[in-house]
Amino acid sequence: DTGVSQDPRHKITKRGQNVTFRCDPISEHNRLYWYRQTLGQGPEFLTYFQNEAQLEKSRLLSDRFSAERPKGSFSTLEIQRTEQGDSAMYLCASSLPPGRKNNEQFFGPGTRLTVL
Amino acid sequence: SQQGEEDPQALSIQEGENATMNCSYKTSINNLQWYRQNSGRGLVHLILIRSNEREKHSGRLRVTLDTSKKSSSLLITASRAADTASYFCATHEGAAGNKLTFGGGTRVLVKP
């Protein structure tokens, strides 16, 4: 499978615990995005990387959230001291640089986080 | 808050009927994209229409874009039970703005 993969697919944690999610983009895509989707809503942008550089962060990304893409390939999203309000589907997407195929973003299957 | 707003929020039709959903947005865009999401799954890209295009077709899908009204519509013709899903419009604001801004989605149920 050469699409975007995410791990784990599901995570249940207790409030106050830290969690980390991983995203592996399509190999030739240098852009990687994180979105959050709550039940019944559309995805909301969190942050994006071009190669290893984090170029934009949403105000939704509080200090408890940190994302990295150390080698410009896979990315991790960590949430510290989780709260019940963090329960959501976390989606990763990747794309080619601007000007290549309209920047179509290809989405992974998501990681569903439940904070008890 | 989300830029795109879909209408209706939910739609129930019989197999074989057409399904139409609309999306409105607020700012200038580079392109507008439609995605499908099956329950609890990731998003699948359906079609992209650029700001200088007015209509686009892909199989049973037809998308229109009216930049003067800041609105788009997605038509699914001859619907099938497998089209049951949530449909989202997403706007891309330009080369510098790389994120997609999604609407709240239209939940479509196609009854066999």
Short mmCIF file of C-alpha atoms in Angstrom, two decimals:
data_model
loop_
_atom_site.label_atom_id
_atom_site.label_comp_id
_atom_site.label_asym_id
_atom_site.label_seq_id
_atom_site.Cartn_x
_atom_site.Cartn_y
_atom_site.Cartn_z
CA ASP A 1 0.00 0.00 0.00
CA THR A 2 1.61 3.27 -1.08
CA GLY A 3 -0.92 5.62 0.51
CA VAL A 4 -0.70 7.65 3.70
CA SER A 5 -0.61 5.45 6.78
CA GLN A 6 -1.29 6.33 10.38
CA ASP A 7 -0.60 4.48 13.58
CA PRO A 8 -2.33 3.62 15.79
CA ARG A 9 -5.81 3.57 14.29
CA HIS A 10 -7.43 3.80 17.70
CA LYS A 11 -6.14 5.03 21.05
CA ILE A 12 -7.96 5.08 24.35
CA THR A 13 -6.25 6.90 27.16
CA LYS A 14 -7.00 8.37 30.55
CA ARG A 15 -7.13 12.08 31.11
CA GLY A 16 -3.73 13.47 31.94
CA GLN A 17 -1.75 10.89 30.00
CA ASN A 18 0.47 11.69 27.03
CA VAL A 19 -0.16 10.17 23.62
CA THR A 20 1.83 10.12 20.39
CA PHE A 21 0.58 9.41 16.89
CA ARG A 22 2.59 8.64 13.81
CA CYS A 23 1.98 9.46 10.16
CA ASP A 24 3.85 8.07 7.18
CA PRO A 25 3.16 10.13 4.06
CA ILE A 26 3.37 9.08 0.44
CA SER A 27 7.09 8.79 -0.21
CA GLU A 28 7.55 11.51 -2.83
CA HIS A 29 5.34 14.04 -1.02
CA ASN A 30 7.30 16.73 0.75
CA ARG A 31 4.29 18.35 2.41
CA LEU A 32 2.55 16.82 5.39
CA TYR A 33 -0.52 18.12 7.20
CA TRP A 34 -2.31 17.34 10.44
CA TYR A 35 -6.04 17.93 10.89
CA ARG A 36 -8.45 17.23 13.74
CA GLN A 37 -12.04 16.15 13.21
CA THR A 38 -14.66 15.98 15.94
CA LEU A 39 -17.86 14.01 15.56
CA GLY A 40 -20.25 15.46 13.02
CA GLN A 41 -17.85 18.20 11.94
CA GLY A 42 -15.43 18.75 9.10
CA PRO A 43 -11.69 18.46 9.62
CA GLU A 44 -9.87 21.46 11.08
CA PHE A 45 -6.31 22.31 10.16
CA LEU A 46 -3.70 21.95 12.90
CA THR A 47 -0.30 22.29 11.28
CA TYR A 48 1.77 21.50 8.21
CA PHE A 49 5.35 20.71 7.28
CA GLN A 50 7.36 21.22 4.15
CA ASN A 51 10.13 18.68 4.43
CA GLU A 52 11.27 18.92 8.05
CA ALA A 53 10.22 22.55 8.54
CA GLN A 54 6.97 23.28 10.37
CA LEU A 55 5.65 26.23 8.41
CA GLU A 56 2.23 26.94 9.86
CA LYS A 57 0.40 26.20 13.09
CA SER A 58 -3.26 26.80 13.87
CA ARG A 59 -4.29 28.51 17.06
CA LEU A 60 -6.05 25.21 17.79
CA LEU A 61 -2.62 23.76 18.44
CA SER A 62 -2.23 24.57 22.11
CA ASP A 63 1.01 24.30 24.05
CA ARG A 64 0.11 20.72 24.94
CA PHE A 65 0.39 19.73 21.27
CA SER A 66 3.68 19.28 19.47
CA ALA A 67 4.37 17.95 16.01
CA GLU A 68 7.67 16.93 14.49
CA ARG A 69 8.98 15.70 11.20
CA PRO A 70 12.67 15.24 11.99
CA LYS A 71 13.90 13.76 8.72
CA GLY A 72 11.29 15.13 6.40
CA SER A 73 9.61 11.76 6.08
CA PHE A 74 7.29 10.49 8.82
CA SER A 75 5.75 12.83 11.36
CA THR A 76 4.62 12.49 14.96
CA LEU A 77 1.94 14.40 16.81
CA GLU A 78 2.17 14.34 20.59
CA ILE A 79 -0.51 15.50 22.99
CA GLN A 80 0.60 16.02 26.57
CA ARG A 81 -1.70 15.93 29.58
CA THR A 82 -4.68 14.87 27.50
CA GLU A 83 -8.11 16.31 28.23
CA GLN A 84 -11.51 14.94 27.35
CA GLY A 85 -11.88 17.70 24.80
CA ASP A 86 -8.97 16.22 22.87
CA SER A 87 -11.14 13.26 21.90
CA ALA A 88 -11.33 13.37 18.12
CA MET A 89 -10.11 11.80 14.90
CA TYR A 90 -6.62 13.01 14.02
CA LEU A 91 -6.05 12.97 10.28
CA CYS A 92 -2.78 13.21 8.41
CA ALA A 93 -2.46 14.18 4.77
CA SER A 94 0.39 14.65 2.35
CA SER A 95 0.87 16.42 -0.96
CA LEU A 96 3.37 17.41 -3.60
CA PRO A 97 4.78 20.95 -3.63
CA PRO A 98 2.72 23.82 -5.08
CA GLY A 99 2.28 23.75 -8.83
CA ARG A 100 2.34 19.97 -8.96
CA LYS A 101 -1.05 18.34 -9.46
CA ASN A 102 -2.98 21.14 -7.80
CA ASN A 103 -1.62 20.30 -4.35
CA GLU A 104 -4.16 17.52 -3.98
CA GLN A 105 -3.95 16.28 -0.42
CA PHE A 106 -4.12 12.54 0.17
CA PHE A 107 -5.49 11.58 3.56
CA GLY A 108 -4.64 8.70 5.81
CA PRO A 109 -7.27 6.62 7.65
CA GLY A 110 -6.89 8.67 10.83
CA THR A 111 -6.22 7.92 14.47
CA ARG A 112 -9.31 8.01 16.66
CA LEU A 113 -8.45 9.24 20.15
CA THR A 114 -10.77 8.70 23.09
CA VAL A 115 -9.84 10.38 26.37
CA LEU A 116 -11.66 8.93 29.36
CA SER B 1 -14.78 28.57 12.51
CA GLN B 2 -15.11 26.78 9.21
CA GLN B 3 -15.12 28.68 5.97
CA GLY B 4 -17.22 26.33 3.93
CA GLU B 5 -20.76 25.61 4.92
CA GLU B 6 -22.63 22.78 3.28
CA ASP B 7 -26.32 22.66 2.67
CA PRO B 8 -28.24 20.54 3.43
CA GLN B 9 -26.63 19.02 6.51
CA ALA B 10 -28.31 15.70 5.73
CA LEU B 11 -29.93 14.18 2.68
CA SER B 12 -31.87 10.94 2.27
CA ILE B 13 -32.68 9.66 -1.21
CA GLN B 14 -33.62 6.47 -3.03
CA GLU B 15 -31.13 4.59 -5.13
CA GLY B 16 -31.17 5.92 -8.67
CA GLU B 17 -32.11 9.46 -7.69
CA ASN B 18 -29.76 12.41 -7.98
CA ALA B 19 -28.21 14.05 -4.92
CA THR B 20 -27.31 17.71 -4.87
CA MET B 21 -25.44 19.51 -2.13
CA ASN B 22 -24.18 23.06 -1.91
CA CYS B 23 -21.21 24.74 -0.32
CA SER B 24 -20.65 28.40 0.47
CA TYR B 25 -17.38 30.02 1.44
CA LYS B 26 -16.19 33.42 2.54
CA THR B 27 -12.77 34.32 1.20
CA SER B 28 -11.05 34.31 -2.19
CA ILE B 29 -9.89 30.88 -3.20
CA ASN B 30 -7.38 29.21 -5.45
CA ASN B 31 -9.47 26.10 -5.83
CA LEU B 32 -12.31 24.21 -4.20
CA GLN B 33 -12.26 20.48 -3.60
CA TRP B 34 -14.88 17.92 -2.67
CA TYR B 35 -14.11 14.94 -0.46
CA ARG B 36 -16.09 11.88 0.59
CA GLN B 37 -15.80 10.22 3.98
CA ASN B 38 -17.32 6.90 4.83
CA SER B 39 -18.28 6.42 8.46
CA GLY B 40 -15.23 6.55 10.71
CA ARG B 41 -12.79 6.48 7.81
CA GLY B 42 -10.35 8.86 6.15
CA LEU B 43 -11.22 11.30 3.40
CA VAL B 44 -11.21 10.39 -0.27
CA HIS B 45 -10.59 13.15 -2.81
CA LEU B 46 -13.39 13.33 -5.39
CA ILE B 47 -12.85 16.35 -7.58
CA LEU B 48 -11.09 19.71 -7.70
CA ILE B 49 -12.32 22.81 -9.47
CA ARG B 50 -10.09 25.83 -9.95
CA SER B 51 -11.25 29.37 -9.36
CA ASN B 52 -11.23 30.09 -13.11
CA GLU B 53 -13.43 27.08 -13.90
CA ARG B 54 -17.22 27.05 -13.75
CA GLU B 55 -18.09 23.39 -14.15
CA LYS B 56 -16.32 20.08 -14.00
CA HIS B 57 -17.37 16.47 -14.48
CA SER B 58 -15.95 13.21 -13.24
CA GLY B 59 -17.97 10.08 -13.87
CA ARG B 60 -21.31 10.52 -12.08
CA LEU B 61 -20.10 13.69 -10.35
CA ARG B 62 -20.71 17.21 -11.55
CA VAL B 63 -19.32 20.22 -9.73
CA THR B 64 -20.10 23.86 -10.38
CA LEU B 65 -18.39 26.92 -8.99
CA ASP B 66 -19.73 30.46 -8.84
CA THR B 67 -17.00 32.72 -7.50
CA SER B 68 -19.26 35.77 -7.61
CA LYS B 69 -21.59 34.08 -5.12
CA LYS B 70 -18.77 32.23 -3.37
CA SER B 71 -20.61 28.96 -3.75
CA SER B 72 -20.23 25.51 -5.26
CA SER B 73 -22.50 22.56 -5.82
CA LEU B 74 -21.88 18.84 -6.08
CA LEU B 75 -24.31 16.68 -8.01
CA ILE B 76 -24.19 12.90 -7.83
CA THR B 77 -26.29 11.37 -10.58
CA ALA B 78 -27.95 7.95 -10.48
CA SER B 79 -26.98 7.43 -6.85
CA ARG B 80 -26.07 4.02 -5.47
CA ALA B 81 -26.17 2.63 -1.95
CA ALA B 82 -22.35 2.78 -1.98
CA ASP B 83 -22.57 6.58 -2.27
CA THR B 84 -23.81 6.70 1.32
CA ALA B 85 -21.21 8.85 3.06
CA SER B 86 -20.47 12.35 4.28
CA TYR B 87 -19.39 14.85 1.64
CA PHE B 88 -17.21 17.83 2.44
CA CYS B 89 -16.16 20.83 0.44
CA ALA B 90 -12.75 22.29 1.16
CA THR B 91 -11.23 25.52 -0.04
CA HIS B 92 -7.61 26.14 -0.83
CA GLU B 93 -6.74 29.78 -0.55
CA GLY B 94 -3.64 29.91 -2.71
CA ALA B 95 -0.02 28.93 -2.99
CA ALA B 96 0.96 30.62 0.25
CA GLY B 97 -2.02 29.27 2.14
CA ASN B 98 -1.52 25.57 1.95
CA LYS B 99 -4.12 24.33 4.32
CA LEU B 100 -7.57 23.19 3.33
CA THR B 101 -10.52 24.75 5.08
CA PHE B 102 -13.43 22.33 5.33
CA GLY B 103 -17.13 22.83 5.73
CA GLY B 104 -19.29 20.89 8.13
CA GLY B 105 -20.33 18.32 5.55
CA THR B 106 -23.50 16.86 4.11
CA ARG B 107 -24.46 13.39 5.30
CA VAL B 108 -26.01 11.48 2.41
CA LEU B 109 -28.00 8.30 2.87
CA VAL B 110 -28.90 6.37 -0.27
CA LYS B 111 -31.59 3.81 0.42
CA PRO B 112 -31.65 0.67 -1.73
#
